[in-house]
Short mmCIF file of C-alpha atoms and ligand atoms in Angstrom, two decimals:
data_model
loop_
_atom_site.label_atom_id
_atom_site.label_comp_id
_atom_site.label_asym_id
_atom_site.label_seq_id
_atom_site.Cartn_x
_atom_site.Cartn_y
_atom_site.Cartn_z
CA UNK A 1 16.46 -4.73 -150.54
CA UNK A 2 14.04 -1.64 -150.70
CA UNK A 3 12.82 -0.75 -147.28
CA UNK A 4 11.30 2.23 -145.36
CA UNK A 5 13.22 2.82 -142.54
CA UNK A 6 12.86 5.38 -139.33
CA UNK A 7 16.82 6.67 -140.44
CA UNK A 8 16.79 9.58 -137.45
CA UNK A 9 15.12 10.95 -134.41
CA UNK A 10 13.16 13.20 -136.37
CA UNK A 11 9.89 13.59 -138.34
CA UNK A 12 9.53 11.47 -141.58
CA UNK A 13 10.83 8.17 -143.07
CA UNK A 14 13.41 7.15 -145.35
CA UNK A 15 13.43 4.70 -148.56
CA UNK A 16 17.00 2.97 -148.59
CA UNK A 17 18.87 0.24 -149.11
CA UNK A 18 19.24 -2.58 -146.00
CA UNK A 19 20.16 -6.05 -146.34
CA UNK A 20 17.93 -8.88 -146.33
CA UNK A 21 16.98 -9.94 -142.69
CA UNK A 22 18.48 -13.46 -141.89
CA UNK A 23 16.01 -15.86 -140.29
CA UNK A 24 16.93 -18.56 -137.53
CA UNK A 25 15.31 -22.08 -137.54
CA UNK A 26 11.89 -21.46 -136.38
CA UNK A 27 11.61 -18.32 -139.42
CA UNK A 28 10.07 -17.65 -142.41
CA UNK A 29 11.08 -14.97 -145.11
CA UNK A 30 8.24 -13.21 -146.58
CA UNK A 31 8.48 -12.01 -150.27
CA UNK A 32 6.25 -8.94 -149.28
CA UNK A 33 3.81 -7.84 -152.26
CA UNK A 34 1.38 -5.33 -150.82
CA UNK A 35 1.27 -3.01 -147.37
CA UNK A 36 -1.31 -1.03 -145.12
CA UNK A 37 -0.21 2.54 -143.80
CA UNK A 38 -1.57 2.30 -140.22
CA UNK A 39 -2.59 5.26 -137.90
CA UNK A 40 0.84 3.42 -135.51
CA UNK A 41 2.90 4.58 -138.66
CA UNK A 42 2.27 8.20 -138.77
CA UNK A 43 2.78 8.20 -135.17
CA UNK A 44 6.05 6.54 -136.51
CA UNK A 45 6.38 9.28 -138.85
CA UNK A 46 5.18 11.80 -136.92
CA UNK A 47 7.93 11.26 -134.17
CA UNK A 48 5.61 12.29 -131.46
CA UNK A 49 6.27 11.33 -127.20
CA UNK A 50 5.11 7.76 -127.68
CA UNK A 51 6.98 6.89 -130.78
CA UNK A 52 10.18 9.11 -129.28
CA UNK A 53 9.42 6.20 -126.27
CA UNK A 54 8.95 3.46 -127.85
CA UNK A 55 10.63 2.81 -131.45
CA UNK A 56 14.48 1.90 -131.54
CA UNK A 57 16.38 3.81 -134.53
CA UNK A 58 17.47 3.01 -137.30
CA UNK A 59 14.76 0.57 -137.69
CA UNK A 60 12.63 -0.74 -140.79
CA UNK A 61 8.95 0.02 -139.55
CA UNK A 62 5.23 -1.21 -140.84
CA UNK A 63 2.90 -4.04 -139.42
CA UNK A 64 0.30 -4.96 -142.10
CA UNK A 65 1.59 -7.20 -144.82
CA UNK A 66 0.99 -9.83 -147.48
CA UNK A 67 3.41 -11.80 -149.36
CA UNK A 68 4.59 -15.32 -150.85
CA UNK A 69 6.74 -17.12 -148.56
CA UNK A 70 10.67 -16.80 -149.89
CA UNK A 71 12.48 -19.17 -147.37
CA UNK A 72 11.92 -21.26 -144.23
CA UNK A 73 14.17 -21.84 -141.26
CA UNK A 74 15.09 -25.69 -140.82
CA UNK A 75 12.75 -26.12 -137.87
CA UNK A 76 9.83 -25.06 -140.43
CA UNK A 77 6.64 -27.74 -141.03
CA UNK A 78 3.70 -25.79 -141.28
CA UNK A 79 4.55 -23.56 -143.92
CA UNK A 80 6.09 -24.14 -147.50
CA UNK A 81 7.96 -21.87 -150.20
CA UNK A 82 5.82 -20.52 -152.26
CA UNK A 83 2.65 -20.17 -149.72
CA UNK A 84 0.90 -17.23 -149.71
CA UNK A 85 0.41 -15.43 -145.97
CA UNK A 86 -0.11 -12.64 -143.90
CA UNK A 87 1.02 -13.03 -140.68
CA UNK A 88 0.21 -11.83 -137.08
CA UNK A 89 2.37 -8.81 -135.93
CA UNK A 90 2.30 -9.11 -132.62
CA UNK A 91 5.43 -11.30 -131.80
CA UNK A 92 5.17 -13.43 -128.68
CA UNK A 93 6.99 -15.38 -125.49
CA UNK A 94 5.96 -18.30 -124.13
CA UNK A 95 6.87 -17.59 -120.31
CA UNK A 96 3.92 -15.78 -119.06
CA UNK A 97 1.09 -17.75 -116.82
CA UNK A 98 -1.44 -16.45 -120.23
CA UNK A 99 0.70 -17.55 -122.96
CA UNK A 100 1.27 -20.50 -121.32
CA UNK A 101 -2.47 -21.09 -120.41
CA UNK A 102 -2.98 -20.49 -124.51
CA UNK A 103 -4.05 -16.38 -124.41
CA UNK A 104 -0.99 -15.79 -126.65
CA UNK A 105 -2.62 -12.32 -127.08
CA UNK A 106 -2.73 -11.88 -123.84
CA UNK A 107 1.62 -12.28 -123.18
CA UNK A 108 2.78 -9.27 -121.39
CA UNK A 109 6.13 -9.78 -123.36
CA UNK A 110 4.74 -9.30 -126.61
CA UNK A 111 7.11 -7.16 -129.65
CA UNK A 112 5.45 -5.73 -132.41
CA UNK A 113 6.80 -6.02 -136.01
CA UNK A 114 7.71 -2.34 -137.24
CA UNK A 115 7.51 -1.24 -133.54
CA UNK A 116 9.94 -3.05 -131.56
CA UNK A 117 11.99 -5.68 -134.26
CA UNK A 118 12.00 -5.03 -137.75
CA UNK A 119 9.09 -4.18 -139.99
CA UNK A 120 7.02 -5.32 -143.36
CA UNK A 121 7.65 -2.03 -145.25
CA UNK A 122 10.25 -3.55 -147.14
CA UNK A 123 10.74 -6.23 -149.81
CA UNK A 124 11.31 -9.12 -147.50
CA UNK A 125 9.97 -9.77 -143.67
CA UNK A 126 10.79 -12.19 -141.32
CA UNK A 127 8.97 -13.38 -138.94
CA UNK A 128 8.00 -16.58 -136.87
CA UNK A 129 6.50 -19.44 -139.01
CA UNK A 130 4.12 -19.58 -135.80
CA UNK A 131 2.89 -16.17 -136.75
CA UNK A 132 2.20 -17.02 -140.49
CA UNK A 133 -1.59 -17.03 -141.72
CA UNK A 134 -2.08 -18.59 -144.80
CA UNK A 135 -4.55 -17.34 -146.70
CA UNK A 136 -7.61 -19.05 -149.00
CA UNK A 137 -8.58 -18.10 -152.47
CA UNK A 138 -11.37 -15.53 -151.93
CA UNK A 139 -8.42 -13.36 -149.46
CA UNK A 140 -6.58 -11.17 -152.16
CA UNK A 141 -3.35 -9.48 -151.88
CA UNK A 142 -4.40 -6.19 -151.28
CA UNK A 143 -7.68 -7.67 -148.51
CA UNK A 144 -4.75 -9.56 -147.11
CA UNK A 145 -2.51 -6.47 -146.42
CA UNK A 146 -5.15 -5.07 -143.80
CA UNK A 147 -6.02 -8.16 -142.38
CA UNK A 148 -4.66 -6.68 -138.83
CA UNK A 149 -6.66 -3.60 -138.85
CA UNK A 150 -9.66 -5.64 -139.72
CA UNK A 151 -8.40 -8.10 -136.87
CA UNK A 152 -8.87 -5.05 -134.81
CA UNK A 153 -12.05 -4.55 -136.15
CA UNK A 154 -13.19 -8.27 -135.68
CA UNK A 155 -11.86 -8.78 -132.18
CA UNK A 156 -13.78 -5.86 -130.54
CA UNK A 157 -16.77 -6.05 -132.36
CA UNK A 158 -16.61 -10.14 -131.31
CA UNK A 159 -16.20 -9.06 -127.82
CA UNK A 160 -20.34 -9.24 -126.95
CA UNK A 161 -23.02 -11.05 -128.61
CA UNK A 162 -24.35 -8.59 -131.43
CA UNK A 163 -27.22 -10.68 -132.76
CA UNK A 164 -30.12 -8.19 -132.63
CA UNK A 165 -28.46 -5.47 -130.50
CA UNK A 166 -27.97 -1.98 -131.25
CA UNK A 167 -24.93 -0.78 -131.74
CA UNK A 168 -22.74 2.44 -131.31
CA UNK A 169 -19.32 2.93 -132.70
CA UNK A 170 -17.59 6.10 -131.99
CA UNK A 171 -14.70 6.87 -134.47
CA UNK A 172 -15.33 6.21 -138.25
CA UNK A 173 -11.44 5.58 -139.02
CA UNK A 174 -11.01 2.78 -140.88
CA UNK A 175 -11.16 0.13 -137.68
CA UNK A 176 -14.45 2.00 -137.02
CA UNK A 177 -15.62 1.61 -140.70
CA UNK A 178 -14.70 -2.14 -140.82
CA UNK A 179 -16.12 -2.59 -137.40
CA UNK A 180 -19.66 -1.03 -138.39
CA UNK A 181 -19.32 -3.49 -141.83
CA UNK A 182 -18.55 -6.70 -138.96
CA UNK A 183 -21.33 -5.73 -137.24
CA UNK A 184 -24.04 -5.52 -140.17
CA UNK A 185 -22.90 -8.95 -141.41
CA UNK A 186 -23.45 -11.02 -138.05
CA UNK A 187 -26.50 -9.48 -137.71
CA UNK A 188 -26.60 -6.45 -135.55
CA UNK A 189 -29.71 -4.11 -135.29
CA UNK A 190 -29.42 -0.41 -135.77
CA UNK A 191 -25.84 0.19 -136.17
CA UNK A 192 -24.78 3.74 -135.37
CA UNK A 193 -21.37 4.60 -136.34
CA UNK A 194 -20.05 8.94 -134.85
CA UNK A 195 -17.28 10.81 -136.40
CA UNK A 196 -16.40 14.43 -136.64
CA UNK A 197 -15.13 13.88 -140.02
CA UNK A 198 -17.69 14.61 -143.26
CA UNK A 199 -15.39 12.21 -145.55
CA UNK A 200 -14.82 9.48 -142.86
CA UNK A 201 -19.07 9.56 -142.07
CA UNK A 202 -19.70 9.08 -145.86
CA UNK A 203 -17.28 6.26 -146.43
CA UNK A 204 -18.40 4.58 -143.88
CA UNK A 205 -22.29 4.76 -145.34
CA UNK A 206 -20.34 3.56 -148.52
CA UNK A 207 -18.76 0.66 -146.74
CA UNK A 208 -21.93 -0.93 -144.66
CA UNK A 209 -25.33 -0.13 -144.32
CA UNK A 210 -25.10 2.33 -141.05
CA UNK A 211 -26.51 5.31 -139.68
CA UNK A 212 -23.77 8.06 -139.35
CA UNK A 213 -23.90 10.84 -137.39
CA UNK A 214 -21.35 14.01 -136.98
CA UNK A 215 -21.80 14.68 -133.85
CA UNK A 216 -19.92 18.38 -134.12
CA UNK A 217 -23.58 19.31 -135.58
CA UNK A 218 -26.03 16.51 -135.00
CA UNK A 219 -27.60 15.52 -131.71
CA UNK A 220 -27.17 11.68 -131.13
CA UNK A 221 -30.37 11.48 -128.59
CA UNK A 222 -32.70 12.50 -131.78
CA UNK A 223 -30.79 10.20 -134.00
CA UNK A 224 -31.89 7.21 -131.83
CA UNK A 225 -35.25 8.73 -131.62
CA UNK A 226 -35.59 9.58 -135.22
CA UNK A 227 -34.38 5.06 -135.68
CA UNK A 228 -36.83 4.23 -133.12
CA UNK A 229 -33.97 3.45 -130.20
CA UNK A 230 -35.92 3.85 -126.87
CA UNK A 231 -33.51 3.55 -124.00
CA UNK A 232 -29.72 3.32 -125.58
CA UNK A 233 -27.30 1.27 -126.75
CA UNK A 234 -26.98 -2.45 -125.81
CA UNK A 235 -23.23 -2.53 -126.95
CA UNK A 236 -20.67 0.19 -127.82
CA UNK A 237 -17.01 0.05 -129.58
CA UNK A 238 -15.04 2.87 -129.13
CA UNK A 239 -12.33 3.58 -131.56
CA UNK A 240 -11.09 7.14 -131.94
CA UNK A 241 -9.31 7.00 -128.42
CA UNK A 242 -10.92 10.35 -128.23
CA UNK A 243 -12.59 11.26 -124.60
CA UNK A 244 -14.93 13.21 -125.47
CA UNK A 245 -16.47 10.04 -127.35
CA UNK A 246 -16.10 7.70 -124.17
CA UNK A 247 -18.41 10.43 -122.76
CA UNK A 248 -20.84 10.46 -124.58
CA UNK A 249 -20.83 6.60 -124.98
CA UNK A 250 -21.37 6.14 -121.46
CA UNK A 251 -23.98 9.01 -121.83
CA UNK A 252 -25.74 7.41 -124.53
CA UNK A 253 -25.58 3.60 -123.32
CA UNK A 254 -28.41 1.47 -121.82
CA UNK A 255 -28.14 -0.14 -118.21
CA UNK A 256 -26.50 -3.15 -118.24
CA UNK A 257 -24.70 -2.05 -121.47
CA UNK A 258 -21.32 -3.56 -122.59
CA UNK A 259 -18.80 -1.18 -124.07
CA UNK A 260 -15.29 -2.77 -125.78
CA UNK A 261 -12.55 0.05 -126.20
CA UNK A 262 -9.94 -0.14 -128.62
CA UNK A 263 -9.19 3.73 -129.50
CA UNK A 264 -5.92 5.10 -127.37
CA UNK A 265 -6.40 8.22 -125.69
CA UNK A 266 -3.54 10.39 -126.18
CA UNK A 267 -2.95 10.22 -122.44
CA UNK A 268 -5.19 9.63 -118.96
CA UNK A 269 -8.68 10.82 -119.65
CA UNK A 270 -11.25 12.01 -116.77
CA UNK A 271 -14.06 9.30 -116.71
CA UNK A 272 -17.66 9.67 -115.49
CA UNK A 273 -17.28 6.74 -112.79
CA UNK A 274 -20.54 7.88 -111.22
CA UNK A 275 -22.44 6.87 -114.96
CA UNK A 276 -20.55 3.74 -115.23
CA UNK A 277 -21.33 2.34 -111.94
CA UNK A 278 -24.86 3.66 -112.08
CA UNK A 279 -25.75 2.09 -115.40
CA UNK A 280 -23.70 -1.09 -114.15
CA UNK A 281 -21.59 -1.22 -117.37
CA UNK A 282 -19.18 -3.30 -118.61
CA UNK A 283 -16.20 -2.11 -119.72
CA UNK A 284 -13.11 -4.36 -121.95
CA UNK A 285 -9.99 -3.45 -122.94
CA UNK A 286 -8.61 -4.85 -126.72
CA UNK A 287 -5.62 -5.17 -127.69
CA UNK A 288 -4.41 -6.50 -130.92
CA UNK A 289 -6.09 -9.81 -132.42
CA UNK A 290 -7.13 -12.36 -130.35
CA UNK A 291 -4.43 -15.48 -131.72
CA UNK A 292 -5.49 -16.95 -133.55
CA UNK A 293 -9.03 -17.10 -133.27
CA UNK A 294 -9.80 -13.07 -134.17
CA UNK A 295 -8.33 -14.41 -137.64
CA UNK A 296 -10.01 -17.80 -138.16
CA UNK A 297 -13.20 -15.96 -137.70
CA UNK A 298 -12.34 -12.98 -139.99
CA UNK A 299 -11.42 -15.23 -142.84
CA UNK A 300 -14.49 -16.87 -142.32
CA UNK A 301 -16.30 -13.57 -142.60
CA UNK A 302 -14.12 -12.54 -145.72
CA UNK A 303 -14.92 -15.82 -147.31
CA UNK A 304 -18.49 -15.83 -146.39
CA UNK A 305 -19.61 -12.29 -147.63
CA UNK A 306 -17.94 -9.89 -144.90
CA UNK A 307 -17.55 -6.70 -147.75
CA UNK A 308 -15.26 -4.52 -146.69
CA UNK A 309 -12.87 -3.43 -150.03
CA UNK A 310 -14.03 0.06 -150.46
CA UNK A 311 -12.17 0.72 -147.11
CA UNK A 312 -9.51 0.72 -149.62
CA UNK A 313 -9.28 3.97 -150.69
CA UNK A 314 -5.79 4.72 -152.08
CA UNK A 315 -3.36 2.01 -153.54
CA UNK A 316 0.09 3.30 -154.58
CA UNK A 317 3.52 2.02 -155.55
CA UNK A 318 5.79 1.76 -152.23
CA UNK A 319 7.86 4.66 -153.24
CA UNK A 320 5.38 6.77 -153.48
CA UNK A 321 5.00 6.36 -149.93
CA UNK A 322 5.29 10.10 -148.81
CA UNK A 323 1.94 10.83 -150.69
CA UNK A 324 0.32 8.10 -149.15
CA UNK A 325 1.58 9.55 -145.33
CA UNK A 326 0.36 12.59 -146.34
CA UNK A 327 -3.17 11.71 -146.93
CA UNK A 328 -3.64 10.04 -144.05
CA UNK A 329 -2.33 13.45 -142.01
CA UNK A 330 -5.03 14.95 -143.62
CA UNK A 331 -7.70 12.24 -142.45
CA UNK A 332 -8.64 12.06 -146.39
CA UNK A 333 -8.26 8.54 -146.63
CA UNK A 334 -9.56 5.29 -145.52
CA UNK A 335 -6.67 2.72 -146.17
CA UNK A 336 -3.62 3.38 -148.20
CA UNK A 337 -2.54 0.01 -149.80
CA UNK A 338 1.41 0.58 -150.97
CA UNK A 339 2.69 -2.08 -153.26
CA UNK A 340 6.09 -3.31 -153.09
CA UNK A 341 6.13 -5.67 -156.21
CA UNK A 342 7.11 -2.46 -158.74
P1 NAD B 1 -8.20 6.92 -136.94
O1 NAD B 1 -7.38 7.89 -136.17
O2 NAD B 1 -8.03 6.83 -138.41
O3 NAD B 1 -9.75 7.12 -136.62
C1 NAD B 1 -10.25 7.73 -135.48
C2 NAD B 1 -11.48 8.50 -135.89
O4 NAD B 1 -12.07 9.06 -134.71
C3 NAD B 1 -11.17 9.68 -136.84
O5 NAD B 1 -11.91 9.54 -138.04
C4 NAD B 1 -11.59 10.90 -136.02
O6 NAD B 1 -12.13 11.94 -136.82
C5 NAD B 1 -12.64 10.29 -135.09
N1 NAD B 1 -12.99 11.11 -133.94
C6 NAD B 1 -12.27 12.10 -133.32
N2 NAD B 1 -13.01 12.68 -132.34
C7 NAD B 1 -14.21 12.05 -132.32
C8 NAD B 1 -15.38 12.20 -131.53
N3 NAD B 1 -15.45 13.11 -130.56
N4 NAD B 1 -16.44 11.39 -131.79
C9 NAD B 1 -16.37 10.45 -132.77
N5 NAD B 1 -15.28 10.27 -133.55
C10 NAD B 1 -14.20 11.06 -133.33
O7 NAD B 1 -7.87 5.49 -136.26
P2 NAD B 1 -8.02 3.97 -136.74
O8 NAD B 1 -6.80 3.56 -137.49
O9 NAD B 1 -9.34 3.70 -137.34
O10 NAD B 1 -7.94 3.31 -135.29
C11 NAD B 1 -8.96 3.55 -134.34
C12 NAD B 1 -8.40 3.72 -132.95
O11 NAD B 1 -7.89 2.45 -132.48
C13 NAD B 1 -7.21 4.69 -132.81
O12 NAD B 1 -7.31 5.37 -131.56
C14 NAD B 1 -6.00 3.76 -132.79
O13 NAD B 1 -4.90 4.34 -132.12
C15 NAD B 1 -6.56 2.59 -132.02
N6 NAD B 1 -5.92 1.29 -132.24
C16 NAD B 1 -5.84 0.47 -131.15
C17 NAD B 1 -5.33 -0.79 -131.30
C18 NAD B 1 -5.29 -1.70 -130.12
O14 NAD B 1 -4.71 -2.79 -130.23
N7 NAD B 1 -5.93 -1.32 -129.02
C19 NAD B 1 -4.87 -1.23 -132.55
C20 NAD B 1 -4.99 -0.38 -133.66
C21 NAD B 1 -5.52 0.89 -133.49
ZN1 ZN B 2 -1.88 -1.41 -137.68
#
């Protein structure tokens, strides 16, 4: 089969040949149809410290996946040949006091697909039937290939109550983008979404109804005065993982705010502990999707009017992959969709 595989220690990927993976009793084999690039695969690309850390080589890599199901193992029930799924990277053990008390997301001895066991970028996948997500009618291929960015998105905008709040998003990547778009649709107030990025700020206003603001030239304080925001921000989501926008989060937050952090800083960041304990913040870390419930409740968004295709920016055929890496280097993108069915 086709795949994309990290061949070397170095920069870049490779499109070769690999043999179909083999699945055991409790797998399924994904006929793969359509792929997201994620930011984790042009750190994968990139071969910078934490991928030189972290991914073993040779390895097929990518996370984000839809496809028809191909085969199941002989343990199999709950899904059939010919269903149509996406699937939940994040591989799991069932050891740990929080898998065992049902936080599956929670297992400290969780392997990601693409990142530690092979990956979707490829013409088949396996993975464990457990982790399958079928998917309904109104969830198309291409929706259903960023389905764990959007879990992302879902799982720490879900974190707090948002029903009438005000809201600040730092980071208008596409988690951000699809964050701001979860936000207006279970109700939020003002929504205020930062970036330093022109083409990131004005996808985003093309994505949900937001206020952006590029904070390398506007001043956030008159923003909120200029919306009619008196004190600050009930809840904030940070997701650039860059410090500068924790600061100015915490800067720009109410007392008694909640703030849910999904960005990763590049490495350990100073924090203003003084402002934090002062304003009596909460602070929660995310990780991943929340199984399974981050994606019952985004499929119930998708299939109740959660918009959020024109996140979709770029769809190309699989082997045109290098273009699609090389746009999201740039930052000129908001998803790149690669299909693997040409
Ligand atoms: P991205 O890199 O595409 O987007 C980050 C955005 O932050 C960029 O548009 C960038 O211009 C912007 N930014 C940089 N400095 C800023 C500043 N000072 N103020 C406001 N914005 C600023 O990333 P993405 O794919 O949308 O993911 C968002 C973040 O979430 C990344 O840090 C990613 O590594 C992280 N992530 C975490 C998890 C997890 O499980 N915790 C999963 C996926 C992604
Ligand atoms: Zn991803």
């Amino acid at each position: 089969m086709r795949a994309l595989v990290k061949a070397e220690k170095a920069e870049g990927l490779v499109m070769r040949d690999e043999p179909v993976p083999e699945i055991g009793s409790d797998d399924i084999l994904i006929k793969v149809r359509k792929t997201g690039i994620c930011g984790t695969d042009l750190h994968i690309w990139k071969w910078d410290e934490w991928a030189q850390k972290t991914i073993p080589v040779p390895m097929v890599v990518g996370h984000e996946f839809a496809g028809v199901v191909e085969a199941i193992g002989s343990h199999v029930r709950t899904v059939k040949v010919g269903d149509r799924v996406s699937g939940e990277g994040h591989l799991i053990g069932m050891k740990s006091r929080m898998a065992r008390a049902g936080h599956f997301h929670l297992d400290p001895e969780t392997k990601g697909v693409g990142v530690n066991v092979p990956g979707a970028f490829a013409e088949y996948l396996k993975i464990p039937a457990f982790n399958a997500i079928h998917l309904p009618p109104e969830v198309d291929d291409e929706i259903a290939s960023i389905l764990d960015p959007l879990g992302n998105a879902v799982h720490t905008a879900l974190s707090f109550d948002l029903v009438g709040e005000d809201v600040l998003i730092t980071g208008a990547g596409p988690i951000g983008i699809m964050a701001a778009a979860v936000c207006r649709h279970v109700g939020a107030r003002h929504v205020v979404v930062t970036d330093i990025n022109d083409y990131r700020l004005d996808l985003c206003q093309d994505v949900a109804d937001v206020v952006t603001v590029n904070v390398s030239r506007e001043d956030l304080r008159a923003v909120m005065e200029r919306i009619g925001m008196r004190e600050g921000f009930d809840i904030g989501l940070e997701m650039s993982g860059a410090p500068k926008a924790f600061d100015q989060m915490v800067e720009h937050m109410i007392v008694g705010g909640k703030i849910a952090m999904l960005g990763i800083p590049s490495g350990k960041t100073p924090v203003d502990w003084n402002s934090v304990i002062f304003k009596s913040l909460t602070i929660k870390g995310i990780y991943g999707r929340e199984m399974f419930e981050t994606w019952y409740k985004m499929i119930a968004m998708l299939q109740s009017g959660l918009d959020i295709r024109k996140v979709i920016t770029h769809r190309m055929k699989a082997t045109d992959f290098a273009q699609g890496f090389a746009l999201m280097k740039q930052g000129s993108c908001g998803k790149v969709v690669l299909d693997w069915s040409t």
